[in-house]
Amino acid sequence: MRKMTALVKPASSMCNLKCSYCFYCDEAENRNGGKASVMSDETAENLIKRVFDFCGENSEISFMFQGGEPLLAGIDYFRSFIDKANEFRDNGTVIRYSLQTNGTLIDEEFCSLFKENGFLIGVSIDGDEETHDLNRCGSFEKAMNGVELLRKHGVDFNILSVITAQTDAAKLFDFYKANGFRDVQPIYCLDPLSGEKSGFSLDAKGFARFQKRFFNRWFDEISKGERFFVRDFDNLLSLMTNGYAEQCGATGRCNAQLVVEADGTCYPCDFYCLDEFECPNINSSSIDDILRSEALRKFMEFDEPKNKLCATCPVQRLCGGGCKRYRSLYNQLSGYCPRMDFIMHAVEKLRSVR
C-alpha cells in the first residue's frame, strides 16, 4: 500500500484575478516551461494512469488541484478527470480530492460536483473587504458568495489568507470568528525570487509580531474549549507531542512533491517550479523516472543557508531551520530569528494544550 499526493495545475498559471503579490506569477515569469494553458484530456489520463501504476492496489491517492485558478479549466475537465480516476481505481484504493481557489468562479454546478465527490475546498480570503480587496482585485463579494454556496451545499472548506505587511492579526482573527471560519491557513508573503523588496512582503520582525499576536488570540479561543484549527499551530503542536508534522518544510526538510503543470511538465516543489528543477514530463515518463531524475536529485541537494542561531537554538527540533524558501526571511537580521522568537513565545502555552 502506498500513499501519494499529486499537486495538479489544470490551468497552470492562468488566473482571472492576477493578485498583486502572487508568487506563482513570479515563478511563471522566471521559467520557460509550464506556460499558461488548460490540461488536455490526454495529459490528464496519462497523469492518472502513471499515479495508479506507481501506487498499485489498496492505496491512498490524493489529487490536489491548484493554479493559477484551477476552476478556469471548466467543470467538464473535472468531471472527466474524476470519471477516468474511477476507471483506474480498484476496490481497495481511496481517492481524495482537494482544490484551492480564489472563490469567484464557484457556482451551483461546481458545488454539486464537489459535494458528490468529497472535495475539500480551500478558498483564498485575506480578511475583511478592505484588507482582501487591497491585493485581490476587488473580489471580496464574489469570494464570499462562493463560500456561501459551499455552505449551502454542505461542501467541506477551509480559508487560506496571504499575510502581508498590511495585515492586522487581531482584525483578521475577528473576521474569522465573525464569519464562522474555524479552519484557516495563514500564508506568509515573501519577496520575489529576484530578492527585490516589495510593498507586500513581511520583514523578520513583522513576521514574528503577526504570529505572536495571532497565536495569543487563537490560544485564548481554544483555552475556552472552542474549536479553531490554524495549520501552523497545529503542526507545531503535533511536532511537540509526536514528532510529526504534515506540513512540508515544517521540520526543515524537504519532501519531494509531484507538481504537474497543464502541459505535463513536472516539478518537485510548488515554491520552486523553475527551469533548473524541471523534471521529466508526465506524458512520457513514469513516476519512478521522475523520482530518479537528475532535476529532482538536484532539488533535494539544493539548500538555503539556515540561520546561524540554529546551532544553539533551544527549540530547533520544532523547526529544523524551516522551509528553505523562507530562510531568506529568517536570515534577514543578524543575531535574530523570527521563527525562534515565535516558538519561544508559544511553546509553554502549547504544552498545556490537550
PDB file of C-alpha atoms in Angstrom, residues 22-141:
ATOM      1  CA  CYS A  22       1.096  36.294  -6.492  1.00  0.00           C
ATOM      2  CA  PHE A  23       4.219  34.150  -6.021  1.00  0.00           C
ATOM      3  CA  TYR A  24       3.168  31.795  -8.818  1.00  0.00           C
ATOM      4  CA  CYS A  25       3.081  34.584 -11.368  1.00  0.00           C
ATOM      5  CA  ASP A  26       6.611  35.400 -10.249  1.00  0.00           C
ATOM      6  CA  GLU A  27       7.676  31.788 -10.839  1.00  0.00           C
ATOM      7  CA  ALA A  28       5.961  31.576 -14.230  1.00  0.00           C
ATOM      8  CA  GLU A  29       7.728  34.714 -15.389  1.00  0.00           C
ATOM      9  CA  ASN A  30      11.087  33.211 -14.413  1.00  0.00           C
ATOM     10  CA  ARG A  31      10.887  29.978 -16.424  1.00  0.00           C
ATOM     11  CA  ASN A  32      10.355  28.657 -19.918  1.00  0.00           C
ATOM     12  CA  GLY A  33       8.269  25.555 -19.144  1.00  0.00           C
ATOM     13  CA  GLY A  34       4.722  25.155 -17.854  1.00  0.00           C
ATOM     14  CA  LYS A  35       3.162  28.101 -19.645  1.00  0.00           C
ATOM     15  CA  ALA A  36      -0.467  29.045 -19.037  1.00  0.00           C
ATOM     16  CA  SER A  37      -2.822  26.581 -20.715  1.00  0.00           C
ATOM     17  CA  VAL A  38      -5.595  24.116 -19.879  1.00  0.00           C
ATOM     18  CA  MET A  39      -4.609  20.485 -19.341  1.00  0.00           C
ATOM     19  CA  SER A  40      -5.718  18.220 -22.188  1.00  0.00           C
ATOM     20  CA  ASP A  41      -7.707  15.033 -21.622  1.00  0.00           C
ATOM     21  CA  GLU A  42      -4.692  13.065 -22.850  1.00  0.00           C
ATOM     22  CA  THR A  43      -2.345  14.612 -20.285  1.00  0.00           C
ATOM     23  CA  ALA A  44      -4.898  14.149 -17.502  1.00  0.00           C
ATOM     24  CA  GLU A  45      -5.296  10.473 -18.402  1.00  0.00           C
ATOM     25  CA  ASN A  46      -1.530   9.948 -18.557  1.00  0.00           C
ATOM     26  CA  LEU A  47      -1.150  11.562 -15.151  1.00  0.00           C
ATOM     27  CA  ILE A  48      -3.876   9.423 -13.584  1.00  0.00           C
ATOM     28  CA  LYS A  49      -2.573   6.215 -15.153  1.00  0.00           C
ATOM     29  CA  ARG A  50       1.005   6.811 -14.011  1.00  0.00           C
ATOM     30  CA  VAL A  51      -0.072   7.629 -10.456  1.00  0.00           C
ATOM     31  CA  PHE A  52      -2.117   4.423 -10.248  1.00  0.00           C
ATOM     32  CA  ASP A  53       0.670   2.388 -11.831  1.00  0.00           C
ATOM     33  CA  PHE A  54       3.088   3.721  -9.240  1.00  0.00           C
ATOM     34  CA  CYS A  55       0.818   3.230  -6.225  1.00  0.00           C
ATOM     35  CA  GLY A  56      -0.628  -0.175  -7.028  1.00  0.00           C
ATOM     36  CA  GLU A  57      -3.663  -1.670  -5.327  1.00  0.00           C
ATOM     37  CA  ASN A  58      -5.157  -0.712  -1.965  1.00  0.00           C
ATOM     38  CA  SER A  59      -3.531   2.722  -1.938  1.00  0.00           C
ATOM     39  CA  GLU A  60      -4.465   6.215  -0.788  1.00  0.00           C
ATOM     40  CA  ILE A  61      -4.202   8.758  -3.583  1.00  0.00           C
ATOM     41  CA  SER A  62      -4.791  12.489  -3.236  1.00  0.00           C
ATOM     42  CA  PHE A  63      -5.242  14.819  -6.177  1.00  0.00           C
ATOM     43  CA  MET A  64      -4.839  18.456  -5.136  1.00  0.00           C
ATOM     44  CA  PHE A  65      -5.895  20.986  -7.773  1.00  0.00           C
ATOM     45  CA  GLN A  66      -4.247  24.407  -7.667  1.00  0.00           C
ATOM     46  CA  GLY A  67      -3.321  27.190 -10.036  1.00  0.00           C
ATOM     47  CA  GLY A  68      -3.388  29.931 -11.051  1.00  0.00           C
ATOM     48  CA  GLU A  69      -7.116  29.470 -10.792  1.00  0.00           C
ATOM     49  CA  PRO A  70      -7.966  25.787 -11.373  1.00  0.00           C
ATOM     50  CA  LEU A  71     -11.683  26.380 -11.981  1.00  0.00           C
ATOM     51  CA  LEU A  72     -10.763  28.080 -15.261  1.00  0.00           C
ATOM     52  CA  ALA A  73     -10.249  24.572 -16.635  1.00  0.00           C
ATOM     53  CA  GLY A  74     -14.048  24.229 -16.591  1.00  0.00           C
ATOM     54  CA  ILE A  75     -16.357  21.752 -14.946  1.00  0.00           C
ATOM     55  CA  ASP A  76     -16.114  19.239 -17.799  1.00  0.00           C
ATOM     56  CA  TYR A  77     -12.382  18.893 -17.094  1.00  0.00           C
ATOM     57  CA  PHE A  78     -13.071  17.853 -13.505  1.00  0.00           C
ATOM     58  CA  ARG A  79     -15.912  15.519 -14.473  1.00  0.00           C
ATOM     59  CA  SER A  80     -13.670  13.805 -17.000  1.00  0.00           C
ATOM     60  CA  PHE A  81     -10.769  13.614 -14.521  1.00  0.00           C
ATOM     61  CA  ILE A  82     -12.942  12.015 -11.834  1.00  0.00           C
ATOM     62  CA  ASP A  83     -14.506   9.548 -14.284  1.00  0.00           C
ATOM     63  CA  LYS A  84     -11.068   8.482 -15.528  1.00  0.00           C
ATOM     64  CA  ALA A  85      -9.715   8.108 -11.984  1.00  0.00           C
ATOM     65  CA  ASN A  86     -12.688   5.919 -11.095  1.00  0.00           C
ATOM     66  CA  GLU A  87     -11.937   3.716 -14.094  1.00  0.00           C
ATOM     67  CA  PHE A  88      -8.422   3.038 -12.787  1.00  0.00           C
ATOM     68  CA  ARG A  89      -9.388   2.640  -9.130  1.00  0.00           C
ATOM     69  CA  ASP A  90      -9.555  -0.824  -7.607  1.00  0.00           C
ATOM     70  CA  ASN A  91     -11.941  -1.601  -4.766  1.00  0.00           C
ATOM     71  CA  GLY A  92      -9.272  -1.143  -2.090  1.00  0.00           C
ATOM     72  CA  THR A  93      -7.962   2.256  -3.223  1.00  0.00           C
ATOM     73  CA  VAL A  94      -9.152   5.509  -1.682  1.00  0.00           C
ATOM     74  CA  ILE A  95      -9.108   8.681  -3.788  1.00  0.00           C
ATOM     75  CA  ARG A  96      -9.248  12.085  -2.139  1.00  0.00           C
ATOM     76  CA  TYR A  97      -9.729  15.412  -3.886  1.00  0.00           C
ATOM     77  CA  SER A  98      -8.942  18.938  -2.773  1.00  0.00           C
ATOM     78  CA  LEU A  99      -8.879  22.237  -4.635  1.00  0.00           C
ATOM     79  CA  GLN A 100      -7.578  25.718  -3.900  1.00  0.00           C
ATOM     80  CA  THR A 101      -9.491  28.587  -5.475  1.00  0.00           C
ATOM     81  CA  ASN A 102      -9.994  32.335  -5.243  1.00  0.00           C
ATOM     82  CA  GLY A 103     -13.692  31.514  -4.886  1.00  0.00           C
ATOM     83  CA  THR A 104     -15.023  33.863  -7.555  1.00  0.00           C
ATOM     84  CA  LEU A 105     -15.965  31.148 -10.059  1.00  0.00           C
ATOM     85  CA  ILE A 106     -17.747  28.802  -7.650  1.00  0.00           C
ATOM     86  CA  ASP A 107     -21.323  28.158  -8.734  1.00  0.00           C
ATOM     87  CA  GLU A 108     -24.129  25.679  -8.002  1.00  0.00           C
ATOM     88  CA  GLU A 109     -22.840  23.204 -10.585  1.00  0.00           C
ATOM     89  CA  PHE A 110     -19.322  23.147  -9.168  1.00  0.00           C
ATOM     90  CA  CYS A 111     -20.713  22.788  -5.634  1.00  0.00           C
ATOM     91  CA  SER A 112     -22.756  19.734  -6.636  1.00  0.00           C
ATOM     92  CA  LEU A 113     -19.645  18.128  -8.124  1.00  0.00           C
ATOM     93  CA  PHE A 114     -17.572  18.972  -5.032  1.00  0.00           C
ATOM     94  CA  LYS A 115     -20.155  17.523  -2.651  1.00  0.00           C
ATOM     95  CA  GLU A 116     -20.741  14.386  -4.681  1.00  0.00           C
ATOM     96  CA  ASN A 117     -17.027  13.600  -4.816  1.00  0.00           C
ATOM     97  CA  GLY A 118     -15.998  14.653  -1.304  1.00  0.00           C
ATOM     98  CA  PHE A 119     -13.775  17.596  -2.265  1.00  0.00           C
ATOM     99  CA  LEU A 120     -12.096  19.734   0.373  1.00  0.00           C
ATOM    100  CA  ILE A 121     -12.027  23.305  -0.938  1.00  0.00           C
ATOM    101  CA  GLY A 122      -9.508  25.920   0.149  1.00  0.00           C
ATOM    102  CA  VAL A 123     -10.828  29.438  -0.505  1.00  0.00           C
ATOM    103  CA  SER A 124      -8.391  32.356  -0.556  1.00  0.00           C
ATOM    104  CA  ILE A 125      -9.788  35.217   1.517  1.00  0.00           C
ATOM    105  CA  ASP A 126      -7.348  37.662   3.086  1.00  0.00           C
ATOM    106  CA  GLY A 127      -9.679  39.163   5.668  1.00  0.00           C
ATOM    107  CA  ASP A 128     -12.450  41.762   5.604  1.00  0.00           C
ATOM    108  CA  GLU A 129     -13.382  43.549   2.399  1.00  0.00           C
ATOM    109  CA  GLU A 130     -10.870  46.369   2.818  1.00  0.00           C
ATOM    110  CA  THR A 131      -7.962  44.026   3.534  1.00  0.00           C
ATOM    111  CA  HIS A 132      -8.911  41.454   0.909  1.00  0.00           C
ATOM    112  CA  ASP A 133      -9.518  43.911  -1.908  1.00  0.00           C
ATOM    113  CA  LEU A 134      -6.203  45.657  -1.292  1.00  0.00           C
ATOM    114  CA  ASN A 135      -4.391  42.971  -3.323  1.00  0.00           C
ATOM    115  CA  ARG A 136      -7.154  40.774  -4.750  1.00  0.00           C
ATOM    116  CA  CYS A 137      -8.694  42.954  -7.417  1.00  0.00           C
ATOM    117  CA  GLY A 138     -11.948  43.857  -5.658  1.00  0.00           C
ATOM    118  CA  SER A 139     -13.055  40.216  -5.489  1.00  0.00           C
ATOM    119  CA  PHE A 140     -14.279  40.084  -1.865  1.00  0.00           C
ATOM    120  CA  GLU A 141     -18.012  39.892  -2.543  1.00  0.00           C
TER     121      GLU A 141
END
